Short mmCIF file of C-alpha atoms in Angstrom, two decimals:
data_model
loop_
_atom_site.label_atom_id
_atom_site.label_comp_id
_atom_site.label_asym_id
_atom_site.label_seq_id
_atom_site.Cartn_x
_atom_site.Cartn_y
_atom_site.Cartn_z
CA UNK A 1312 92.14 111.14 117.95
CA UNK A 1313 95.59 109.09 118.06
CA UNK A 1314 97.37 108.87 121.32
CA UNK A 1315 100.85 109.16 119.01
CA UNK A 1316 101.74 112.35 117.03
CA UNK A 1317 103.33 112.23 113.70
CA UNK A 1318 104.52 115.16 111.68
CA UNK A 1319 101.92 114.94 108.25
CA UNK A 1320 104.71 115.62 105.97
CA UNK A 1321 107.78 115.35 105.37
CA UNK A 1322 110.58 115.73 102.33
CA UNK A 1323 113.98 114.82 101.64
CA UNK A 1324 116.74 115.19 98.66
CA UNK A 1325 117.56 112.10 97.21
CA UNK A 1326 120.46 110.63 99.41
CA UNK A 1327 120.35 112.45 102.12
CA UNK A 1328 119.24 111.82 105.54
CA UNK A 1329 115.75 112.08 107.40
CA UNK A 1330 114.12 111.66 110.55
CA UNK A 1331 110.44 110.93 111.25
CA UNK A 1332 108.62 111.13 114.49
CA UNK A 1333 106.25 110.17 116.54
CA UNK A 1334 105.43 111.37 119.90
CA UNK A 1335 103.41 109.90 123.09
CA UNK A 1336 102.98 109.17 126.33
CA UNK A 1337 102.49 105.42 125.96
CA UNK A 1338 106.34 105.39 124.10
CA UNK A 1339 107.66 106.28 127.48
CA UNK A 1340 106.46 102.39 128.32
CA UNK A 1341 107.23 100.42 124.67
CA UNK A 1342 109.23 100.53 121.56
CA UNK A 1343 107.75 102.01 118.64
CA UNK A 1344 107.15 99.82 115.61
CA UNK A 1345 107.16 101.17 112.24
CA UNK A 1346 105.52 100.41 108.55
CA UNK A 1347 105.80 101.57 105.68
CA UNK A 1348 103.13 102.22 103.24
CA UNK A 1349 102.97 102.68 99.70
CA UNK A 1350 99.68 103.48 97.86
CA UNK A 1351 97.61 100.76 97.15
CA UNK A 1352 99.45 98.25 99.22
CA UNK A 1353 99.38 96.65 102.29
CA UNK A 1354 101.72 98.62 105.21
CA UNK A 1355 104.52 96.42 105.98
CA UNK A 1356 106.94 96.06 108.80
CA UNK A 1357 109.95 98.14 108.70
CA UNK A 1358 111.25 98.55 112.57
CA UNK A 1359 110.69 96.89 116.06
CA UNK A 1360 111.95 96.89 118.99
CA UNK A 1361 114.62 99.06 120.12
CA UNK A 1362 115.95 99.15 116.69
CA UNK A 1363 115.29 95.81 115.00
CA UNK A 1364 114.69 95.15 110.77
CA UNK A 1365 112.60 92.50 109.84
CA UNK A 1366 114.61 90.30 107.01
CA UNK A 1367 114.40 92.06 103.77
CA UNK A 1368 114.37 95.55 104.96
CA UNK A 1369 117.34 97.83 103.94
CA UNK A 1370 119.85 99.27 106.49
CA UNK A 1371 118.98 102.57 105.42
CA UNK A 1372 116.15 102.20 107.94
CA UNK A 1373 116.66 102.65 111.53
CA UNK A 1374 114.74 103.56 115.03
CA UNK A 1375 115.55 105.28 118.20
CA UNK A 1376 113.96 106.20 121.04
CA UNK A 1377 114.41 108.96 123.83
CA UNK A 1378 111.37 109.48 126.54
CA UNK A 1379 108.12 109.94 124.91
CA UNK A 1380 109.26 110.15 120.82
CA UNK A 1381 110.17 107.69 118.70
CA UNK A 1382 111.91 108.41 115.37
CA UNK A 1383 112.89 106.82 112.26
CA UNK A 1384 115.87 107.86 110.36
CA UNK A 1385 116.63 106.99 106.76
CA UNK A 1386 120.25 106.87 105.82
CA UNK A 1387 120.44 107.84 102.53
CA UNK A 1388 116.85 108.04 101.14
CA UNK A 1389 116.29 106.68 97.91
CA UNK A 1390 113.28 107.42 95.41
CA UNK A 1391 111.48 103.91 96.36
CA UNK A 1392 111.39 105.47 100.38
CA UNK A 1393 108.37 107.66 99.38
CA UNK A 1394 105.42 106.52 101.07
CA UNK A 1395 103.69 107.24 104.01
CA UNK A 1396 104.87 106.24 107.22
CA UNK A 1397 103.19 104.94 110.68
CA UNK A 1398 104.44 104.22 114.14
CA UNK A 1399 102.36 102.35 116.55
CA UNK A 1400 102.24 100.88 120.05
CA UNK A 1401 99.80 99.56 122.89
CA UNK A 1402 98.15 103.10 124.14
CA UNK A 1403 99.20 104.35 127.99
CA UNK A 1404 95.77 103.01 129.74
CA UNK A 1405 97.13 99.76 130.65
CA UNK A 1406 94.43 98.52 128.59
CA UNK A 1407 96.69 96.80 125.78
CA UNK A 1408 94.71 98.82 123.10
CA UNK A 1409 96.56 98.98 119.58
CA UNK A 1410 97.31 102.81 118.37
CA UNK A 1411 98.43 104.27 115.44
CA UNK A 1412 100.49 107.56 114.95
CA UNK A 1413 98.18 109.68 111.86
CA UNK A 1414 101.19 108.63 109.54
CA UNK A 1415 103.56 111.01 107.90
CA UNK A 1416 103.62 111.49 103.88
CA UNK A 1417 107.51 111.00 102.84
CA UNK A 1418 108.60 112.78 99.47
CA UNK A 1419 111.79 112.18 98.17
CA UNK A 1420 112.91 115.38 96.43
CA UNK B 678 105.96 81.46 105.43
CA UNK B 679 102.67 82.63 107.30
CA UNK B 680 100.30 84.47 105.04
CA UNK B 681 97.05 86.34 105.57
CA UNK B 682 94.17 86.44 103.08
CA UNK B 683 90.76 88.47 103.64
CA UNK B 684 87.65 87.50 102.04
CA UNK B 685 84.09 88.70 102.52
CA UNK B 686 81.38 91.40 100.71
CA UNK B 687 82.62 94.61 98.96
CA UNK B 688 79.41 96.01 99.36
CA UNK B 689 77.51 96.50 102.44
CA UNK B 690 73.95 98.01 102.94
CA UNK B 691 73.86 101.20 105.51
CA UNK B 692 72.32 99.11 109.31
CA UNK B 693 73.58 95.53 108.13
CA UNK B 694 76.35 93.62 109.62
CA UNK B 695 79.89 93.93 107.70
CA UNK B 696 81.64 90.28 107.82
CA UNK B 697 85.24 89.43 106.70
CA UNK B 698 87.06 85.97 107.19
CA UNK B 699 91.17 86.05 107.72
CA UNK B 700 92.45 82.57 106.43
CA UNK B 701 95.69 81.65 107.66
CA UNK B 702 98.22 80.11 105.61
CA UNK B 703 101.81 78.81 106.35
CA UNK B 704 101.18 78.37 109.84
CA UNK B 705 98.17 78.01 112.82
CA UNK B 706 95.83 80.62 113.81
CA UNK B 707 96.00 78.68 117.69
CA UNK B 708 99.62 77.96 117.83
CA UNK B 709 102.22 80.57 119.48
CA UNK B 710 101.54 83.80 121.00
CA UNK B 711 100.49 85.66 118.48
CA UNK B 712 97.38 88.81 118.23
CA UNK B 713 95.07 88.06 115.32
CA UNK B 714 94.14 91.73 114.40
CA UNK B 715 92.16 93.65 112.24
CA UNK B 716 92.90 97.03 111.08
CA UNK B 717 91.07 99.18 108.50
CA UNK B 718 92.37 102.57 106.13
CA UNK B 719 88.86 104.83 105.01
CA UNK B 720 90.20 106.34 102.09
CA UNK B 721 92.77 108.67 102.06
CA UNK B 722 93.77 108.61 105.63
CA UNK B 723 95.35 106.84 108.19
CA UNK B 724 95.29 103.14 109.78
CA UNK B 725 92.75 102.23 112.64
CA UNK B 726 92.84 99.37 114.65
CA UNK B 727 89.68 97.50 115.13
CA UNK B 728 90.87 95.01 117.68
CA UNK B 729 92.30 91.94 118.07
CA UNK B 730 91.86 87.82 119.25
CA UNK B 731 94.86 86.41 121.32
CA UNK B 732 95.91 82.75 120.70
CA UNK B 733 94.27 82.31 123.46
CA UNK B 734 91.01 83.23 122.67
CA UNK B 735 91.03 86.48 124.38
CA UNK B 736 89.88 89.48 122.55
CA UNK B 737 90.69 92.67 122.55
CA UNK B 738 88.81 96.10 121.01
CA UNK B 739 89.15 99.34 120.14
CA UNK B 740 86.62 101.50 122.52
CA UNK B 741 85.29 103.55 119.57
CA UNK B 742 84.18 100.17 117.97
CA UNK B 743 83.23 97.91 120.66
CA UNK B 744 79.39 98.24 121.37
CA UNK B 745 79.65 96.69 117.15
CA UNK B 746 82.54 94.47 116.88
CA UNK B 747 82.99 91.23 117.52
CA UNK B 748 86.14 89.30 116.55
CA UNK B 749 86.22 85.31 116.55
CA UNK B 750 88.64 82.22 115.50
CA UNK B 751 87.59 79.18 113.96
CA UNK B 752 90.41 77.04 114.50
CA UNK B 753 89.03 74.02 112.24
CA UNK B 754 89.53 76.16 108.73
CA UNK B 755 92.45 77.92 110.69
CA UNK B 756 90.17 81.76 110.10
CA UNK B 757 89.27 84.29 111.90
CA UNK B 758 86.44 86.92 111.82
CA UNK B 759 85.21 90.27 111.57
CA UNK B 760 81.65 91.31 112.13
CA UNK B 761 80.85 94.74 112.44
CA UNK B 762 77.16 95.80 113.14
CA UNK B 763 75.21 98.79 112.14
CA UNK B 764 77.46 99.95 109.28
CA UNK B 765 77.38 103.63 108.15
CA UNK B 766 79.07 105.10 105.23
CA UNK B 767 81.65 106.09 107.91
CA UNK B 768 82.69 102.43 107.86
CA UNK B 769 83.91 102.14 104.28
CA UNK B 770 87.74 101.45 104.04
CA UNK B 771 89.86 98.92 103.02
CA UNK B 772 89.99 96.36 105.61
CA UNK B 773 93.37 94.69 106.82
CA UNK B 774 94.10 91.65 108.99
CA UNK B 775 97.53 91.04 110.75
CA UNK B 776 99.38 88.84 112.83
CA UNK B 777 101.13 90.88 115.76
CA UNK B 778 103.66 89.21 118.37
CA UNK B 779 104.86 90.96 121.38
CA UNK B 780 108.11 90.83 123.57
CA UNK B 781 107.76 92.26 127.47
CA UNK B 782 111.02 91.07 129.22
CA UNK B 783 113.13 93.68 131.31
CA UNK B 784 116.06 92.72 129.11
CA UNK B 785 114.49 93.40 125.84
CA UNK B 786 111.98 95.97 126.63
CA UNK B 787 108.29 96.13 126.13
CA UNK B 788 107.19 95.99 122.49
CA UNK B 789 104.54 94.58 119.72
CA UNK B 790 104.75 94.53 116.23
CA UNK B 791 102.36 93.43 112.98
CA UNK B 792 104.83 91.31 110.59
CA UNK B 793 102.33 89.56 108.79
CA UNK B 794 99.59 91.45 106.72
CA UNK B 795 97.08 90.28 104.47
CA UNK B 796 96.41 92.40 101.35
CA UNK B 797 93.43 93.78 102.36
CA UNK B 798 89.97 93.83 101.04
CA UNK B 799 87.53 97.47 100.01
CA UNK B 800 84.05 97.63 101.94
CA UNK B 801 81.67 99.97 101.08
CA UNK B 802 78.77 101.07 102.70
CA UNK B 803 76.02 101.91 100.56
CA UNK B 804 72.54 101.24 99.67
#
């Protein structure tokens, strides 16, 4: 079982604006990162940090943070947004053990 | 521009030992502080980490895993490895590796990210 909570599924209409989550205790210690992942392809980096974007990566995209959830908002989805969607961290042992949220399926209405 | 490129079997007998190789392009699997990590997708769900190598040498894995993983650099082809023993059909996935950095300073906050990935590469397990 993951140590960080996503929603499984979530929609939006075309421009608009949505918010994806991910919830755990560890995210009370570190930032969330953030991929996204289309089928067939590698994930790739989309947030980090308190609200970092790797080069490349539309503005559209952008994290927050507020006690244990993390969330990722897309201004203004477009079609090419639809994918499924991770967040990940080091867990809460202390251990420095890599988890992964279960990922939440994105459909752009 | 650092790249990642698995390699290795795409079929794996049920018992055996899985192996995949990481090779590093663009940049040096012993230079900076970077996590050398594996991660793997069974089809049709969600990522798993397997573990990681520090820079350093240091390795890192995930408890479900560890009594069969072992992770290992080989700085001389600038590659590191995956073996994972006793395979079951549970095993089969498609197989990532990824470089991960990490910032921990009061001012910037605690946090680790993958920005590299390799493509990743489909194991089966089957006989």
């Amino acid at each position: 079982s993951s140590e960080l909570t996503q929603d499984p599924a979530v929609s939006v209409a075309l421009g608009q604006t949505v918010r994806i989550t991910c919830q755990g205790d560890s995210l009370r210690s570190y930032y969330a990162s953030w991929y996204q992942q289309k089928p067939g392809q590698a994930p790739v980096l989309v947030i980090y940090g308190k609200n970092n974007r790797p080069s490349g990566i539309p503005d559209r995209f952008s994290g927050s943070s507020s006690g244990n959830t993390a969330s990722l908002t897309i201004t203004g989805a477009q079609a090419e947004d639809e994918a499924d969607y991770y967040c990940n961290s080091r867990d809460s042992s202390g251990n420095l053990h890599v988890v992964f949220g279960g990922g939440t399926k994105l459909t752009v209405l | 521009q650092v790249q990642l490129q698995e390699s290795g079997p795409g079929l794996v007998k049920p018992s055996e030992t899985l192996s995949l190789t990481c090779t590093v392009s663009g940049g040096s699997v012993s230079s900076g502080s970077y996590y050398w990590s594996w991660i793997r997708q069974p089809p049709g769900k969600g990522l798993e980490w397997i573990g990681y190598i520090y820079y350093s040498g240091s390795t890192n894995y995930n408890p479900s895993l560890k009594s069969r993983v072992t992770i290992s650099v080989d700085t001389s082809k600038n590659q590191f490895s995956l073996k994972l023993s006793s395979v079951t059909a549970a095993d089969t996935a498609v197989y990532y590796c990824a470089r991960e950095s990490g910032v921990t300073t009061v001012s910037m906050g605690y946090y680790y990210y993958m920005d590299v990935w390799g493509k990743g590469t489909t194991v089966t397990v089957s006989s």
